Every structure is written in C-alpha cells, then in structure tokens.
Amino acid sequence: SLKDGRYLVSVKDNGVGIDEDAKEKIFVPYFTTKSKGTGLGLAMSKQIVESMNGQIWFESQLDVGTTFYVSFPTYVP
C-alpha cells in the first residue's frame, strides 16, 4: 500500500509471538530462537532494507502473533 509517500508492506502470522527478551535482539546477527536457525535472516533483511532508505519494524503479542512492516520511499535515488 502507499502511505505518506512511502510504500508499506506488512506480513502477519498467527504464531506464538516474540517474547520481550527476544524483541531487543531480533535484528542482531546470529541471534536465533530456532534449533537449526543461523540468525542471519532478519539481520540481513534489515541491512538490505536500510541500504535502500527503507525501514523495517515489527509488532508482536505473545500467543497472538507478529506483524512485520517494511517501508520504502516512493523514489529511491
């Protein structure tokens, strides 16, 4: 969608949510809550989005789910 001159994409799940301790670390390289995860996916995503003058953030509620948002300017020089 287009909001305030920026493209906004949101992705929502209905999983277990992200606990408070993990919220602070979610974009830190090598942080993972998965037994087979590398902890690089969200760290790389944040780096890519920010290199394009974008923003990435999330809202999460335990036992309800998480929504990730990615916003980009309509014009990227």
mmCIF file of N, CA and C in Angstrom:
data_model
loop_
_atom_site.group_PDB
_atom_site.id
_atom_site.type_symbol
_atom_site.label_atom_id
_atom_site.label_comp_id
_atom_site.label_asym_id
_atom_site.label_seq_id
_atom_site.Cartn_x
_atom_site.Cartn_y
_atom_site.Cartn_z
ATOM 1 N N SER A 1 0.841 -1.182 0.000
ATOM 2 C CA SER A 1 0.000 0.000 0.000
ATOM 3 C C SER A 1 0.887 1.247 0.000
ATOM 4 N N LEU A 2 0.314 2.367 -0.271
ATOM 5 C CA LEU A 2 1.031 3.634 -0.298
ATOM 6 C C LEU A 2 0.538 4.489 0.857
ATOM 7 N N LYS A 3 1.469 4.922 1.710
ATOM 8 C CA LYS A 3 1.093 5.716 2.880
ATOM 9 C C LYS A 3 2.153 6.776 3.110
ATOM 10 N N ASP A 4 1.731 8.029 3.171
ATOM 11 C CA ASP A 4 2.625 9.153 3.452
ATOM 12 C C ASP A 4 3.814 9.194 2.493
ATOM 13 N N GLY A 5 3.571 8.918 1.218
ATOM 14 C CA GLY A 5 4.632 8.969 0.228
ATOM 15 C C GLY A 5 5.611 7.813 0.309
ATOM 16 N N ARG A 6 5.224 6.741 0.972
ATOM 17 C CA ARG A 6 6.089 5.581 1.117
ATOM 18 C C ARG A 6 5.271 4.328 0.818
ATOM 19 N N TYR A 7 5.939 3.340 0.241
ATOM 20 C CA TYR A 7 5.316 2.033 0.079
ATOM 21 C C TYR A 7 5.408 1.301 1.408
ATOM 22 N N LEU A 8 4.332 0.643 1.787
ATOM 23 C CA LEU A 8 4.304 -0.084 3.048
ATOM 24 C C LEU A 8 3.822 -1.510 2.789
ATOM 25 N N VAL A 9 4.636 -2.462 3.219
ATOM 26 C CA VAL A 9 4.288 -3.876 3.100
ATOM 27 C C VAL A 9 4.226 -4.445 4.511
ATOM 28 N N SER A 10 3.200 -5.227 4.789
ATOM 29 C CA SER A 10 3.117 -5.884 6.094
ATOM 30 C C SER A 10 2.880 -7.368 5.891
ATOM 31 N N VAL A 11 3.495 -8.145 6.779
ATOM 32 C CA VAL A 11 3.347 -9.608 6.765
ATOM 33 C C VAL A 11 2.983 -10.019 8.180
ATOM 34 N N LYS A 12 1.865 -10.714 8.301
ATOM 35 C CA LYS A 12 1.347 -11.074 9.624
ATOM 36 C C LYS A 12 1.247 -12.586 9.752
ATOM 37 N N ASP A 13 1.569 -13.088 10.947
ATOM 38 C CA ASP A 13 1.358 -14.508 11.220
ATOM 39 C C ASP A 13 0.486 -14.665 12.457
ATOM 40 N N ASN A 14 0.099 -15.868 12.729
ATOM 41 C CA ASN A 14 -0.689 -16.141 13.934
ATOM 42 C C ASN A 14 0.051 -17.144 14.808
ATOM 43 N N GLY A 15 1.381 -16.957 14.882
ATOM 44 C CA GLY A 15 2.232 -17.853 15.656
ATOM 45 C C GLY A 15 2.228 -17.523 17.140
ATOM 46 N N VAL A 16 3.293 -17.913 17.808
ATOM 47 C CA VAL A 16 3.382 -17.757 19.262
ATOM 48 C C VAL A 16 3.793 -16.356 19.688
ATOM 49 N N GLY A 17 4.220 -15.523 18.745
ATOM 50 C CA GLY A 17 4.686 -14.180 19.093
ATOM 51 C C GLY A 17 6.142 -14.185 19.496
ATOM 52 N N ILE A 18 6.651 -13.010 19.804
ATOM 53 C CA ILE A 18 8.062 -12.831 20.172
ATOM 54 C C ILE A 18 8.105 -12.328 21.604
ATOM 55 N N ASP A 19 8.837 -13.034 22.462
ATOM 56 C CA ASP A 19 8.885 -12.617 23.865
ATOM 57 C C ASP A 19 9.741 -11.368 24.042
ATOM 58 N N GLU A 20 9.601 -10.728 25.163
ATOM 59 C CA GLU A 20 10.246 -9.431 25.423
ATOM 60 C C GLU A 20 11.765 -9.490 25.303
ATOM 61 N N ASP A 21 12.395 -10.551 25.793
ATOM 62 C CA ASP A 21 13.855 -10.675 25.700
ATOM 63 C C ASP A 21 14.309 -10.721 24.247
ATOM 64 N N ALA A 22 13.583 -11.455 23.422
ATOM 65 C CA ALA A 22 13.958 -11.608 22.021
ATOM 66 C C ALA A 22 13.706 -10.338 21.215
ATOM 67 N N LYS A 23 12.730 -9.540 21.605
ATOM 68 C CA LYS A 23 12.397 -8.324 20.854
ATOM 69 C C LYS A 23 13.601 -7.406 20.703
ATOM 70 N N GLU A 24 14.416 -7.311 21.730
ATOM 71 C CA GLU A 24 15.596 -6.437 21.699
ATOM 72 C C GLU A 24 16.670 -6.967 20.759
ATOM 73 N N LYS A 25 16.678 -8.270 20.504
ATOM 74 C CA LYS A 25 17.771 -8.907 19.769
ATOM 75 C C LYS A 25 17.372 -9.390 18.376
ATOM 76 N N ILE A 26 16.132 -9.205 18.008
ATOM 77 C CA ILE A 26 15.586 -9.853 16.820
ATOM 78 C C ILE A 26 16.350 -9.529 15.532
ATOM 79 N N PHE A 27 16.963 -8.342 15.440
ATOM 80 C CA PHE A 27 17.708 -7.963 14.242
ATOM 81 C C PHE A 27 19.221 -8.111 14.416
ATOM 82 N N VAL A 28 19.670 -8.665 15.527
ATOM 83 C CA VAL A 28 21.094 -8.849 15.804
ATOM 84 C C VAL A 28 21.594 -10.095 15.073
ATOM 85 N N PRO A 29 22.710 -9.964 14.325
ATOM 86 C CA PRO A 29 23.241 -11.136 13.618
ATOM 87 C C PRO A 29 23.531 -12.300 14.572
ATOM 88 N N TYR A 30 23.189 -13.490 14.124
ATOM 89 C CA TYR A 30 23.412 -14.763 14.811
ATOM 90 C C TYR A 30 22.480 -15.006 15.988
ATOM 91 N N PHE A 31 21.542 -14.098 16.245
ATOM 92 C CA PHE A 31 20.541 -14.375 17.281
ATOM 93 C C PHE A 31 19.429 -15.207 16.650
ATOM 94 N N THR A 32 19.103 -16.320 17.266
ATOM 95 C CA THR A 32 18.014 -17.162 16.772
ATOM 96 C C THR A 32 17.320 -17.845 17.931
ATOM 97 N N THR A 33 16.071 -18.152 17.725
ATOM 98 C CA THR A 33 15.318 -18.951 18.691
ATOM 99 C C THR A 33 15.046 -20.334 18.121
ATOM 100 N N LYS A 34 15.534 -20.594 16.920
ATOM 101 C CA LYS A 34 15.314 -21.873 16.246
ATOM 102 C C LYS A 34 16.503 -22.804 16.485
ATOM 103 N N SER A 35 16.236 -24.092 16.604
ATOM 104 C CA SER A 35 17.316 -25.049 16.845
ATOM 105 C C SER A 35 18.239 -25.178 15.634
ATOM 106 N N LYS A 36 17.725 -24.947 14.427
ATOM 107 C CA LYS A 36 18.550 -25.053 13.233
ATOM 108 C C LYS A 36 18.710 -23.711 12.525
ATOM 109 N N GLY A 37 18.394 -22.622 13.185
ATOM 110 C CA GLY A 37 18.497 -21.306 12.557
ATOM 111 C C GLY A 37 19.908 -20.754 12.624
ATOM 112 N N THR A 38 20.233 -19.877 11.670
ATOM 113 C CA THR A 38 21.547 -19.227 11.677
ATOM 114 C C THR A 38 21.494 -17.850 12.324
ATOM 115 N N GLY A 39 20.307 -17.270 12.421
ATOM 116 C CA GLY A 39 20.195 -15.942 12.988
ATOM 117 C C GLY A 39 20.627 -14.848 12.035
ATOM 118 N N LEU A 40 20.651 -15.134 10.751
ATOM 119 C CA LEU A 40 21.093 -14.135 9.776
ATOM 120 C C LEU A 40 19.956 -13.519 8.972
ATOM 121 N N GLY A 41 18.824 -14.190 8.882
ATOM 122 C CA GLY A 41 17.735 -13.741 8.015
ATOM 123 C C GLY A 41 17.252 -12.334 8.295
ATOM 124 N N LEU A 42 16.852 -12.051 9.522
ATOM 125 C CA LEU A 42 16.330 -10.722 9.840
ATOM 126 C C LEU A 42 17.434 -9.674 9.889
ATOM 127 N N ALA A 43 18.636 -10.064 10.298
ATOM 128 C CA ALA A 43 19.759 -9.114 10.306
ATOM 129 C C ALA A 43 20.076 -8.677 8.879
ATOM 130 N N MET A 44 20.100 -9.632 7.953
ATOM 131 C CA MET A 44 20.364 -9.297 6.552
ATOM 132 C C MET A 44 19.216 -8.491 5.957
ATOM 133 N N SER A 45 17.991 -8.863 6.294
ATOM 134 C CA SER A 45 16.835 -8.125 5.796
ATOM 135 C C SER A 45 16.893 -6.664 6.219
ATOM 136 N N LYS A 46 17.226 -6.433 7.477
ATOM 137 C CA LYS A 46 17.321 -5.061 7.978
ATOM 138 C C LYS A 46 18.404 -4.286 7.231
ATOM 139 N N GLN A 47 19.541 -4.910 7.016
ATOM 140 C CA GLN A 47 20.633 -4.241 6.309
ATOM 141 C C GLN A 47 20.223 -3.894 4.877
ATOM 142 N N ILE A 48 19.572 -4.811 4.199
ATOM 143 C CA ILE A 48 19.144 -4.571 2.817
ATOM 144 C C ILE A 48 18.097 -3.454 2.763
ATOM 145 N N VAL A 49 17.101 -3.532 3.622
ATOM 146 C CA VAL A 49 16.039 -2.526 3.637
ATOM 147 C C VAL A 49 16.613 -1.144 3.932
ATOM 148 N N GLU A 50 17.483 -1.038 4.927
ATOM 149 C CA GLU A 50 18.045 0.260 5.286
ATOM 150 C C GLU A 50 18.990 0.790 4.219
ATOM 151 N N SER A 51 19.644 -0.090 3.459
ATOM 152 C CA SER A 51 20.519 0.372 2.383
ATOM 153 C C SER A 51 19.716 1.005 1.252
ATOM 154 N N MET A 52 18.417 0.721 1.213
ATOM 155 C CA MET A 52 17.528 1.304 0.210
ATOM 156 C C MET A 52 16.680 2.433 0.799
ATOM 157 N N ASN A 53 17.160 3.021 1.893
ATOM 158 C CA ASN A 53 16.456 4.107 2.588
ATOM 159 C C ASN A 53 15.093 3.679 3.123
ATOM 160 N N GLY A 54 14.988 2.395 3.455
ATOM 161 C CA GLY A 54 13.747 1.874 3.995
ATOM 162 C C GLY A 54 13.822 1.675 5.497
ATOM 163 N N GLN A 55 12.719 1.220 6.025
ATOM 164 C CA GLN A 55 12.630 0.930 7.454
ATOM 165 C C GLN A 55 11.966 -0.432 7.617
ATOM 166 N N ILE A 56 12.349 -1.151 8.652
ATOM 167 C CA ILE A 56 11.712 -2.423 8.985
ATOM 168 C C ILE A 56 11.480 -2.454 10.488
ATOM 169 N N TRP A 57 10.294 -2.907 10.878
ATOM 170 C CA TRP A 57 9.960 -2.994 12.293
ATOM 171 C C TRP A 57 8.863 -4.042 12.453
ATOM 172 N N PHE A 58 8.521 -4.324 13.684
ATOM 173 C CA PHE A 58 7.502 -5.339 13.934
ATOM 174 C C PHE A 58 6.700 -4.994 15.172
ATOM 175 N N GLU A 59 5.536 -5.605 15.249
ATOM 176 C CA GLU A 59 4.692 -5.581 16.446
ATOM 177 C C GLU A 59 4.377 -7.027 16.764
ATOM 178 N N SER A 60 4.443 -7.397 18.028
ATOM 179 C CA SER A 60 4.223 -8.785 18.388
ATOM 180 C C SER A 60 3.515 -8.886 19.727
ATOM 181 N N GLN A 61 2.647 -9.875 19.812
ATOM 182 C CA GLN A 61 1.945 -10.145 21.058
ATOM 183 C C GLN A 61 2.009 -11.640 21.304
ATOM 184 N N LEU A 62 2.456 -12.023 22.482
ATOM 185 C CA LEU A 62 2.581 -13.446 22.812
ATOM 186 C C LEU A 62 1.249 -14.163 22.646
ATOM 187 N N ASP A 63 1.300 -15.351 22.103
ATOM 188 C CA ASP A 63 0.148 -16.219 21.865
ATOM 189 C C ASP A 63 -0.876 -15.636 20.891
ATOM 190 N N VAL A 64 -0.503 -14.557 20.196
ATOM 191 C CA VAL A 64 -1.395 -13.956 19.202
ATOM 192 C C VAL A 64 -0.725 -13.945 17.835
ATOM 193 N N GLY A 65 0.522 -13.471 17.775
ATOM 194 C CA GLY A 65 1.260 -13.443 16.517
ATOM 195 C C GLY A 65 2.098 -12.191 16.365
ATOM 196 N N THR A 66 2.702 -12.073 15.198
ATOM 197 C CA THR A 66 3.639 -10.993 14.905
ATOM 198 C C THR A 66 3.323 -10.417 13.529
ATOM 199 N N THR A 67 3.474 -9.100 13.403
ATOM 200 C CA THR A 67 3.372 -8.441 12.115
ATOM 201 C C THR A 67 4.673 -7.696 11.864
ATOM 202 N N PHE A 68 5.312 -7.974 10.728
ATOM 203 C CA PHE A 68 6.492 -7.238 10.295
ATOM 204 C C PHE A 68 6.068 -6.217 9.259
ATOM 205 N N TYR A 69 6.667 -5.046 9.326
ATOM 206 C CA TYR A 69 6.392 -3.956 8.392
ATOM 207 C C TYR A 69 7.686 -3.567 7.696
ATOM 208 N N VAL A 70 7.589 -3.304 6.407
ATOM 209 C CA VAL A 70 8.715 -2.799 5.632
ATOM 210 C C VAL A 70 8.202 -1.594 4.863
ATOM 211 N N SER A 71 8.925 -0.486 4.973
ATOM 212 C CA SER A 71 8.517 0.757 4.330
ATOM 213 C C SER A 71 9.665 1.272 3.467
ATOM 214 N N PHE A 72 9.343 1.698 2.238
ATOM 215 C CA PHE A 72 10.320 2.263 1.311
ATOM 216 C C PHE A 72 9.813 3.589 0.764
ATOM 217 N N PRO A 73 10.710 4.526 0.525
ATOM 218 C CA PRO A 73 10.267 5.763 -0.132
ATOM 219 C C PRO A 73 9.805 5.456 -1.566
ATOM 220 N N THR A 74 8.895 6.270 -2.065
ATOM 221 C CA THR A 74 8.406 6.041 -3.426
ATOM 222 C C THR A 74 9.480 6.327 -4.456
ATOM 223 N N TYR A 75 10.463 7.100 -4.096
ATOM 224 C CA TYR A 75 11.579 7.380 -5.001
ATOM 225 C C TYR A 75 12.879 7.079 -4.279
ATOM 226 N N VAL A 76 13.673 6.199 -4.829
ATOM 227 C CA VAL A 76 14.975 5.856 -4.252
ATOM 228 C C VAL A 76 16.040 6.352 -5.219
ATOM 229 N N PRO A 77 16.850 7.358 -4.798
ATOM 230 C CA PRO A 77 17.873 7.915 -5.717
ATOM 231 C C PRO A 77 18.947 6.912 -6.072
#
